[in-house]
PDB file of C-alpha atoms in Angstrom:
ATOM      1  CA  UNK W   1      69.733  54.010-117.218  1.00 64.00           C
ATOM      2  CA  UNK W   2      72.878  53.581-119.219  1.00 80.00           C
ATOM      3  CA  UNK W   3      74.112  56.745-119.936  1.00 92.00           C
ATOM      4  CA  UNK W   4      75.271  58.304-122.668  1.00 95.00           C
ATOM      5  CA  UNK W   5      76.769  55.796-124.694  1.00 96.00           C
ATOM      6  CA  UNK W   6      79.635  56.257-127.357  1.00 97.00           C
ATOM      7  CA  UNK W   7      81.613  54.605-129.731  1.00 96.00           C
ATOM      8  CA  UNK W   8      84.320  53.312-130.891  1.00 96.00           C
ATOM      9  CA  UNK W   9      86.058  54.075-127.332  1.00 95.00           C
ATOM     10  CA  UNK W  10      89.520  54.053-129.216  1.00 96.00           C
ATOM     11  CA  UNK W  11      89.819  54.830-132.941  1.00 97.00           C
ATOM     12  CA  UNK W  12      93.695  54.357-134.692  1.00 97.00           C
ATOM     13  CA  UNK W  13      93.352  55.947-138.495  1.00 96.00           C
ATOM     14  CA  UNK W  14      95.992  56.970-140.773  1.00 96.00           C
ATOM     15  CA  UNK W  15      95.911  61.104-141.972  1.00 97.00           C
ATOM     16  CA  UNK W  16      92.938  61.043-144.841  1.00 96.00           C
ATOM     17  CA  UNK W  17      90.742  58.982-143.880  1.00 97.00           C
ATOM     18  CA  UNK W  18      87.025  59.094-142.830  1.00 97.00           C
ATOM     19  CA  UNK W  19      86.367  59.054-139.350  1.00 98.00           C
ATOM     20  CA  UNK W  20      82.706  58.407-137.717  1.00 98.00           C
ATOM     21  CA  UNK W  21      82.069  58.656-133.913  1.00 98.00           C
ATOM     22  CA  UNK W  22      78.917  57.542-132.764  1.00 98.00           C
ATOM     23  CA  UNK W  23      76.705  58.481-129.848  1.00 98.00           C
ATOM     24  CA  UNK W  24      73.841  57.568-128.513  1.00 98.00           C
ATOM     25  CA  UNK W  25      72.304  59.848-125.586  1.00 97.00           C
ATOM     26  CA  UNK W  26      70.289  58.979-122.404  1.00 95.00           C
ATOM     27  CA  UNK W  27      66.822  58.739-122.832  1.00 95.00           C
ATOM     28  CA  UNK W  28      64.422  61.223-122.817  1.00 93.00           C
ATOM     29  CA  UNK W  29      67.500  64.208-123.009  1.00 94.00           C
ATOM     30  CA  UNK W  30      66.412  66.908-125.563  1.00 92.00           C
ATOM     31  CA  UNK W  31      70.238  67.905-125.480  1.00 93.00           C
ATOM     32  CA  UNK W  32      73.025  67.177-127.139  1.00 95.00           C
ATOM     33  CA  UNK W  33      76.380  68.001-127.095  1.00 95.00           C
ATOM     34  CA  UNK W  34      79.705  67.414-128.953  1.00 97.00           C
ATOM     35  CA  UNK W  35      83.237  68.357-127.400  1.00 96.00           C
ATOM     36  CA  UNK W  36      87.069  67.227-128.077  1.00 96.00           C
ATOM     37  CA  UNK W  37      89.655  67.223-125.187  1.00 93.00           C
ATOM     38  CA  UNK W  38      93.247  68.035-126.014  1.00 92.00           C
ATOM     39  CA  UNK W  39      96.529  69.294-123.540  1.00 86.00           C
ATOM     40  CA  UNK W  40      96.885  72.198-125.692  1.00 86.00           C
ATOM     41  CA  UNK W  41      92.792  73.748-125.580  1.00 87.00           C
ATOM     42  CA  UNK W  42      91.461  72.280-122.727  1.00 88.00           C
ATOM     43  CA  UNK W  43      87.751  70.728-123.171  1.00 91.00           C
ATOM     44  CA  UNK W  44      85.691  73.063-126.011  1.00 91.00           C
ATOM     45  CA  UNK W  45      82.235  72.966-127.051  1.00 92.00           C
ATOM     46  CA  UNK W  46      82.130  71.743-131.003  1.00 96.00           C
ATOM     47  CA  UNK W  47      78.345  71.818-131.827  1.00 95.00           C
ATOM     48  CA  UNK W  48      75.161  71.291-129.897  1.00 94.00           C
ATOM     49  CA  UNK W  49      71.301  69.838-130.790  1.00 95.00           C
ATOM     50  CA  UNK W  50      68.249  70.783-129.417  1.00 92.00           C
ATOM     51  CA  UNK W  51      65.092  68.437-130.663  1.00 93.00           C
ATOM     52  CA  UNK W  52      67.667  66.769-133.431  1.00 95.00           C
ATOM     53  CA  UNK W  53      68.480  69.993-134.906  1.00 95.00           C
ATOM     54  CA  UNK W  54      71.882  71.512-134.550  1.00 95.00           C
ATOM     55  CA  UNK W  55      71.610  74.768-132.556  1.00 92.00           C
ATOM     56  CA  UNK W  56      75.089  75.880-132.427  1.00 91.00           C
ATOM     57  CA  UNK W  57      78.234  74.769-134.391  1.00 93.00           C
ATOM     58  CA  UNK W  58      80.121  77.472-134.137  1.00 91.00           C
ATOM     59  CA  UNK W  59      82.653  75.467-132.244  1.00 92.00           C
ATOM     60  CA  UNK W  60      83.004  72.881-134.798  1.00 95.00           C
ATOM     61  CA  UNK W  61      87.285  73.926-136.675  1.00 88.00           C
ATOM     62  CA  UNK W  62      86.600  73.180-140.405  1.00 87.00           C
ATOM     63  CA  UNK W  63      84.321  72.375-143.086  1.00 92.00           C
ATOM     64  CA  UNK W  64      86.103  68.685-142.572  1.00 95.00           C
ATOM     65  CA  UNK W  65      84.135  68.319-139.373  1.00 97.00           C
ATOM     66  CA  UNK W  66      80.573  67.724-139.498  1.00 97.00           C
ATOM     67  CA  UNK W  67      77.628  66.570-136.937  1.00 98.00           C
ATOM     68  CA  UNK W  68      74.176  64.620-137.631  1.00 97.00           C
ATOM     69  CA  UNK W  69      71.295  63.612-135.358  1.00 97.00           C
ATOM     70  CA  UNK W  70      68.666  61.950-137.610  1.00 97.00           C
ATOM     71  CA  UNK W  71      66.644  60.577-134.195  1.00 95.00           C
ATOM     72  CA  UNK W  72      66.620  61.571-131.216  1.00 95.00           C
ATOM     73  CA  UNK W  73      68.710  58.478-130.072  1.00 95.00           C
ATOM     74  CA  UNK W  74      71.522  58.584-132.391  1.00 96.00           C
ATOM     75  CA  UNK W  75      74.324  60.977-132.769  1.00 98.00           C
ATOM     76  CA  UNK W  76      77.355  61.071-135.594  1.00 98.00           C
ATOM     77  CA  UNK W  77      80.490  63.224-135.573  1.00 98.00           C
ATOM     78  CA  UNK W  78      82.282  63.129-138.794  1.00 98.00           C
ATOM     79  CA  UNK W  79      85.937  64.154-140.111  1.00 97.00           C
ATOM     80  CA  UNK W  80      86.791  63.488-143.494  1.00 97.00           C
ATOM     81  CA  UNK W  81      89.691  63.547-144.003  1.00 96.00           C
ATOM     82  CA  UNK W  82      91.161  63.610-141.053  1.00 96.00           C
ATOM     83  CA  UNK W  83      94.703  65.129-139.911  1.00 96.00           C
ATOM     84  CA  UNK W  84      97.235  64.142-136.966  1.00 96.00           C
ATOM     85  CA  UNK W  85      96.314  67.345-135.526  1.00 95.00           C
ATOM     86  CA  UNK W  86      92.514  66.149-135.030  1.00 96.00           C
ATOM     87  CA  UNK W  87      94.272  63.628-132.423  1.00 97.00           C
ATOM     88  CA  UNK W  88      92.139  64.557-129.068  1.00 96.00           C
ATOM     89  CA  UNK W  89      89.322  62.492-126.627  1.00 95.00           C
ATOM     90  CA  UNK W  90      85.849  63.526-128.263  1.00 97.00           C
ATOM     91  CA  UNK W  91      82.944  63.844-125.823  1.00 96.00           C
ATOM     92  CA  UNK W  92      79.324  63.540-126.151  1.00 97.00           C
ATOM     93  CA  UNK W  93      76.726  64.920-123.531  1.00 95.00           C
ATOM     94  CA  UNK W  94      72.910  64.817-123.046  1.00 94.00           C
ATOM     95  CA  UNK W  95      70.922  67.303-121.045  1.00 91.00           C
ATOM     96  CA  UNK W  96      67.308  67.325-120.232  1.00 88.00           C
ATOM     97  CA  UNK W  97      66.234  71.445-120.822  1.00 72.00           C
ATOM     98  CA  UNK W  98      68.876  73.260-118.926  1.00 64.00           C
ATOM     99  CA  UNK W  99      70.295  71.013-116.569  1.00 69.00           C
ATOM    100  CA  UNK W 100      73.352  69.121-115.854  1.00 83.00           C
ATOM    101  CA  UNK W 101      74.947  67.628-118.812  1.00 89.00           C
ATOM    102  CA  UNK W 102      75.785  64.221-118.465  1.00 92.00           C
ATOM    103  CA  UNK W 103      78.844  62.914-120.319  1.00 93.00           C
ATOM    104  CA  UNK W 104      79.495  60.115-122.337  1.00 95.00           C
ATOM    105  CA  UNK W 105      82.851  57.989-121.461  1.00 93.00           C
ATOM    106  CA  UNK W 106      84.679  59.326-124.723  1.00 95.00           C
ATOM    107  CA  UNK W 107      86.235  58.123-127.782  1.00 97.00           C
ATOM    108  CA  UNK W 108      89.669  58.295-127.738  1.00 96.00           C
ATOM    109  CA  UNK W 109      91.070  59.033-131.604  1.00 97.00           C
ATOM    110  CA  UNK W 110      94.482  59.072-133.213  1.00 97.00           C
ATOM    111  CA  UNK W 111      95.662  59.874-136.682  1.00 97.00           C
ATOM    112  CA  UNK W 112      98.627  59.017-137.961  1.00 96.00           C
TER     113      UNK W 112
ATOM    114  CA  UNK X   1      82.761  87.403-123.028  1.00 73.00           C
ATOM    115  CA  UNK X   2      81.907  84.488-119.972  1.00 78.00           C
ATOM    116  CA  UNK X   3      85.762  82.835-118.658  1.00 87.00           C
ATOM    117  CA  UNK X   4      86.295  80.472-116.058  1.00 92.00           C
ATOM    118  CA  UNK X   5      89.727  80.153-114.221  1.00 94.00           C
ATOM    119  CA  UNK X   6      91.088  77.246-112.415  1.00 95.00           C
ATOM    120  CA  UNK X   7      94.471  78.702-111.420  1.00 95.00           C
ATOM    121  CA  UNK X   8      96.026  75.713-109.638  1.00 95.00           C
ATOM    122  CA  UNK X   9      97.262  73.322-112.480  1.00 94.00           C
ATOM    123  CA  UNK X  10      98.131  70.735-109.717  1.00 96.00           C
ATOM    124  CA  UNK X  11      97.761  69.980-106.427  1.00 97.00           C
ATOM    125  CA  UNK X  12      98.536  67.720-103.882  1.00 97.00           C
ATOM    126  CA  UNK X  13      97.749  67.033-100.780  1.00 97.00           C
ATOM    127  CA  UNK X  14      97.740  64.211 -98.116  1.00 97.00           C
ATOM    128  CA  UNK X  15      95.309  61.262 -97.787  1.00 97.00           C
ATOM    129  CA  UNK X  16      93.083  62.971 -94.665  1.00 97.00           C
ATOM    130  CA  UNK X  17      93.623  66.538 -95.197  1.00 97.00           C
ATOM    131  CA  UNK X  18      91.478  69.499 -96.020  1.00 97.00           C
ATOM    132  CA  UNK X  19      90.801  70.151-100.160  1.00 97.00           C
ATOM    133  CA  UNK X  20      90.176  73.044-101.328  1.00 97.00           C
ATOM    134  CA  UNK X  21      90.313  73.725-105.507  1.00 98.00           C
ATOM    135  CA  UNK X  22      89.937  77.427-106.811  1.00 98.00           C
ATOM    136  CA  UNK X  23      87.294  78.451-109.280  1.00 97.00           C
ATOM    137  CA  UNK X  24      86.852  82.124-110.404  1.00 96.00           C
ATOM    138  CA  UNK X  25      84.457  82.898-113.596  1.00 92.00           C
ATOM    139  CA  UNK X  26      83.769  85.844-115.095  1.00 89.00           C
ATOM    140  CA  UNK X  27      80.182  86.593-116.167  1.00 79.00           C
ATOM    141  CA  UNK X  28      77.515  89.467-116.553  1.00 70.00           C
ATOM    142  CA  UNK X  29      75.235  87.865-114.808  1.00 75.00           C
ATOM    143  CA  UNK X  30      74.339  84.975-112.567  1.00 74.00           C
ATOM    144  CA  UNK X  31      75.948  82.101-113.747  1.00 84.00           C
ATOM    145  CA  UNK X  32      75.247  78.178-113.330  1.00 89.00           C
ATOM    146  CA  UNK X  33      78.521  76.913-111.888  1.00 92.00           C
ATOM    147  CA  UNK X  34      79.162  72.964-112.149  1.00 94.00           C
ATOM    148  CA  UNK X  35      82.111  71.085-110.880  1.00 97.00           C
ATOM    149  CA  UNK X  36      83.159  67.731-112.839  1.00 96.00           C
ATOM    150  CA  UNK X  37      85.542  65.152-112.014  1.00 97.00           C
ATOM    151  CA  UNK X  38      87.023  63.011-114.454  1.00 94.00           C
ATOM    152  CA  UNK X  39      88.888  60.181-113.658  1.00 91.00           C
ATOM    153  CA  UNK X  40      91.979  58.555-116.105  1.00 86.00           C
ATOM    154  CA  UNK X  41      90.542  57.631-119.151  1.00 82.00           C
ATOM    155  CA  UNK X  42      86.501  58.354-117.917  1.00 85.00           C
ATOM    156  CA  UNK X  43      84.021  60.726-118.659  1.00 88.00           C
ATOM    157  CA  UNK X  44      83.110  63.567-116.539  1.00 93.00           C
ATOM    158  CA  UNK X  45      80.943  63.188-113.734  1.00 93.00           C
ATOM    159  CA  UNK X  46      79.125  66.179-111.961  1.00 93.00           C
ATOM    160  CA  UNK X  47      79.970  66.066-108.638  1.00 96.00           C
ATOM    161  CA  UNK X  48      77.561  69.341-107.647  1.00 95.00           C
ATOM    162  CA  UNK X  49      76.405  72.380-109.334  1.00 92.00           C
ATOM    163  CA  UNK X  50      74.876  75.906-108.491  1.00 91.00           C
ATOM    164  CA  UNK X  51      71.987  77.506-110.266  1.00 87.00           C
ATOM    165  CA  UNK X  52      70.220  79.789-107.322  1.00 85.00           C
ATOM    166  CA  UNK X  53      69.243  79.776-103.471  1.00 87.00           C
ATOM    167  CA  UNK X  54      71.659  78.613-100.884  1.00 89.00           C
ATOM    168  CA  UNK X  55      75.460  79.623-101.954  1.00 91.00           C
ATOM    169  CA  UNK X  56      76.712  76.297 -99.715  1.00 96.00           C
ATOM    170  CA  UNK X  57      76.025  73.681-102.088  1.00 96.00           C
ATOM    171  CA  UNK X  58      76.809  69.668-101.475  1.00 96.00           C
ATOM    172  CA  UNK X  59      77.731  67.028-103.502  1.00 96.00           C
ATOM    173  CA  UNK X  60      78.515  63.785-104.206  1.00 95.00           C
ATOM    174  CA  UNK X  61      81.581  61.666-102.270  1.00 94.00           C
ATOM    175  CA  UNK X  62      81.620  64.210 -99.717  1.00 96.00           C
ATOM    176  CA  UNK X  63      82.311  67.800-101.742  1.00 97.00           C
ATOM    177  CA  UNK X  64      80.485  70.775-101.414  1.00 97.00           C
ATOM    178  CA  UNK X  65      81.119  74.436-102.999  1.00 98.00           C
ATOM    179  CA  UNK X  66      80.714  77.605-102.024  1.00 96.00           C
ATOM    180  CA  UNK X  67      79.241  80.768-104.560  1.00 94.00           C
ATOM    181  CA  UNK X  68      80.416  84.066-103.610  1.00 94.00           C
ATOM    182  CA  UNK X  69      78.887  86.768-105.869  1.00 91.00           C
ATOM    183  CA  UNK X  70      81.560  89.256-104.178  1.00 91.00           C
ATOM    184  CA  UNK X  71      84.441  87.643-105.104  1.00 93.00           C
ATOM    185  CA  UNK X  72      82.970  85.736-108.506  1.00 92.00           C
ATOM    186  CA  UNK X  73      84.205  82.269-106.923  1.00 95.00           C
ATOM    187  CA  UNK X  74      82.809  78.953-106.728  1.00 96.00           C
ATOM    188  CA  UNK X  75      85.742  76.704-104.963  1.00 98.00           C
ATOM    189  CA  UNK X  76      85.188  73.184-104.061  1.00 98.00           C
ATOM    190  CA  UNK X  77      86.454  71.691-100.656  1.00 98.00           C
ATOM    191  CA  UNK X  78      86.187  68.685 -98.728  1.00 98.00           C
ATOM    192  CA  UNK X  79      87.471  67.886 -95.422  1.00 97.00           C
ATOM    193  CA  UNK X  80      88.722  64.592 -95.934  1.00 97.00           C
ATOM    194  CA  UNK X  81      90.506  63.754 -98.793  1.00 97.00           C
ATOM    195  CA  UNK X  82      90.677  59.673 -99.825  1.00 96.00           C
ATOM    196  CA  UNK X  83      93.057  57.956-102.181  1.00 95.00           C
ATOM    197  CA  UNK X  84      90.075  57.436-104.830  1.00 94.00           C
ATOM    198  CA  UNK X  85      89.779  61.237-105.078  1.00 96.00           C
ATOM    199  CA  UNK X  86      92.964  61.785-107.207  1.00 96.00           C
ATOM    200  CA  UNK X  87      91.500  62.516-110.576  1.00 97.00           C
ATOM    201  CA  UNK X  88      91.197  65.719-112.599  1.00 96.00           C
ATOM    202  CA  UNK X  89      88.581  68.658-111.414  1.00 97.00           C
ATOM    203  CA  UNK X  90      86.839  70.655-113.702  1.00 96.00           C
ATOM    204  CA  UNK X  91      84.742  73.789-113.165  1.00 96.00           C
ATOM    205  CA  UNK X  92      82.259  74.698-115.454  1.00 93.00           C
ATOM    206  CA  UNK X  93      80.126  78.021-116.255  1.00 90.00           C
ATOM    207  CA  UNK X  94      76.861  77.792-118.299  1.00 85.00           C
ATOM    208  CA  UNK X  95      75.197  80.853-119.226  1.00 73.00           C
ATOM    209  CA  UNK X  96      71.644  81.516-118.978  1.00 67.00           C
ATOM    210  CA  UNK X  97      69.239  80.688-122.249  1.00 66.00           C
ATOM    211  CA  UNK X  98      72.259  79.276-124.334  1.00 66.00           C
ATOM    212  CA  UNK X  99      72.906  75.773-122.421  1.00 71.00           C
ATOM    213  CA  UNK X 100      76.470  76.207-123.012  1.00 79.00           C
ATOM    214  CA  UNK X 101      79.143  75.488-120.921  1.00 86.00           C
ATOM    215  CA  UNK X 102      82.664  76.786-120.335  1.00 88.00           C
ATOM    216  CA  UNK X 103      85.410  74.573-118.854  1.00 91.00           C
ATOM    217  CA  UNK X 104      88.224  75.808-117.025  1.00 93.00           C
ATOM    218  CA  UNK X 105      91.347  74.498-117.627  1.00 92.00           C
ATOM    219  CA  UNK X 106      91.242  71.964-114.861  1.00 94.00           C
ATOM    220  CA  UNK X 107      93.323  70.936-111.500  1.00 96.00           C
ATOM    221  CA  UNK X 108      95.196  67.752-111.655  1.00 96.00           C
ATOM    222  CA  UNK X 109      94.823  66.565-107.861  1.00 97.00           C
ATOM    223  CA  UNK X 110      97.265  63.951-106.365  1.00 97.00           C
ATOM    224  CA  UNK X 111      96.688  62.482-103.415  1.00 97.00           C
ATOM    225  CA  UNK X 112      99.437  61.379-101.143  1.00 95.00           C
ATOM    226  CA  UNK X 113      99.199  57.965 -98.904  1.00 89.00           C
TER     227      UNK X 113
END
């Protein structure tokens, strides 16, 4: 299998743009999740999908963050527009029911 | 509300000594308790995890954890540490009928040749 694929792995936008990340999980996985990775907050949970429909976004910051899954093979996270302060490693994970969560190898964003 | 604790920010240790990373969660009930490692510029990868039965759990490259209930701890040793084990070590809590997961803050482990 390939695993939980994402992209762009590096993404280099200027403050006010669009951004799209893109993920595509194993498989088979009825899970999936969204994270972002910073020094300052550590790894949290933005939003999750169960069966293409989003369970729990609780995590996601603003109203200029949002989160599709229109198949169950494809994945966007969107910020528009985005800040400097949205600067972080974003994560995607599948799971199959509750098991491990298997993570994607990130994309890595920066605004300017 | 569930917390997990990873109270060493770094540690390091010598290529051929003991490991042994804290974990400490805090949780009603019993928890699943992962352990990731992420290497620079990777994903995470689950090196073991803990959902019920035997509190001595083994992983991959050579870890294994221990659950104690007593002391709400899941800490993750190996005997041997290698040069390719310097990486970052997460542990993980996921609660029962929610499938999410809390991170702890993570132990930056350098390993010495």
């Amino acid at each position: 299998d390939a695993g939980v694929i994402q992209s762009p792995r590096h993404e280099v936008t200027e403050m006010g743009q669009e951004v799209t990340l893109r993920c595509k999980p194993i498989s088979g996985h009825d899970y999936l999740f969204w994270y972002r990775q910073t020094m300052m907050r550590g790894l949290e949970l933005l939003i999750y999908f169960n069966n293409n429909v989003p369970i729990d976004d609780s995590g996601m910051p603003e109203d200029r963050f949002s989160a599709k899954m229109p198949n169950a093979s494809f994945s966007t996270l969107k910020i528009q527009p985005s800040e400097p302060r949205d600067s972080a490693v974003y994560f995607c994970a599948s799971s199959l029911i509750m098991d491990t969560q298997y993570f994607g190898p990130g994309t890595r964003l920066t605004v300017l | 509300a569930q917390s997990v604790t990873q109270p060493d920010i770094h540690i390091t240790v010598s290529e051929g000594a003991s490991l042994e990373l804290r974990c400490n969660y805090s949780y009603g009930a019993t928890p699943y308790l992962f352990w990731y490692v992420q290497s620079p510029g990777q994903g995470l990868q689950l090196l073991l995890k803990y959902f019920s039965g035997d509190t001595l759990v083994q992983g991959i490259k050579g870890f294994e954890a221990e659950f104690k209930r007593s002391q709400s701890s899941f800490n993750l040793r190996k005997p041997s540490v290698h040069w390719s084990d310097a990486a970052e070590y997460f542990c993980a809590v996921g609660t029962s009928g929610t499938y999410k997961y809390i991170f702890g803050t993570g132990t930056r482990l350098k390993v010495l040749a």
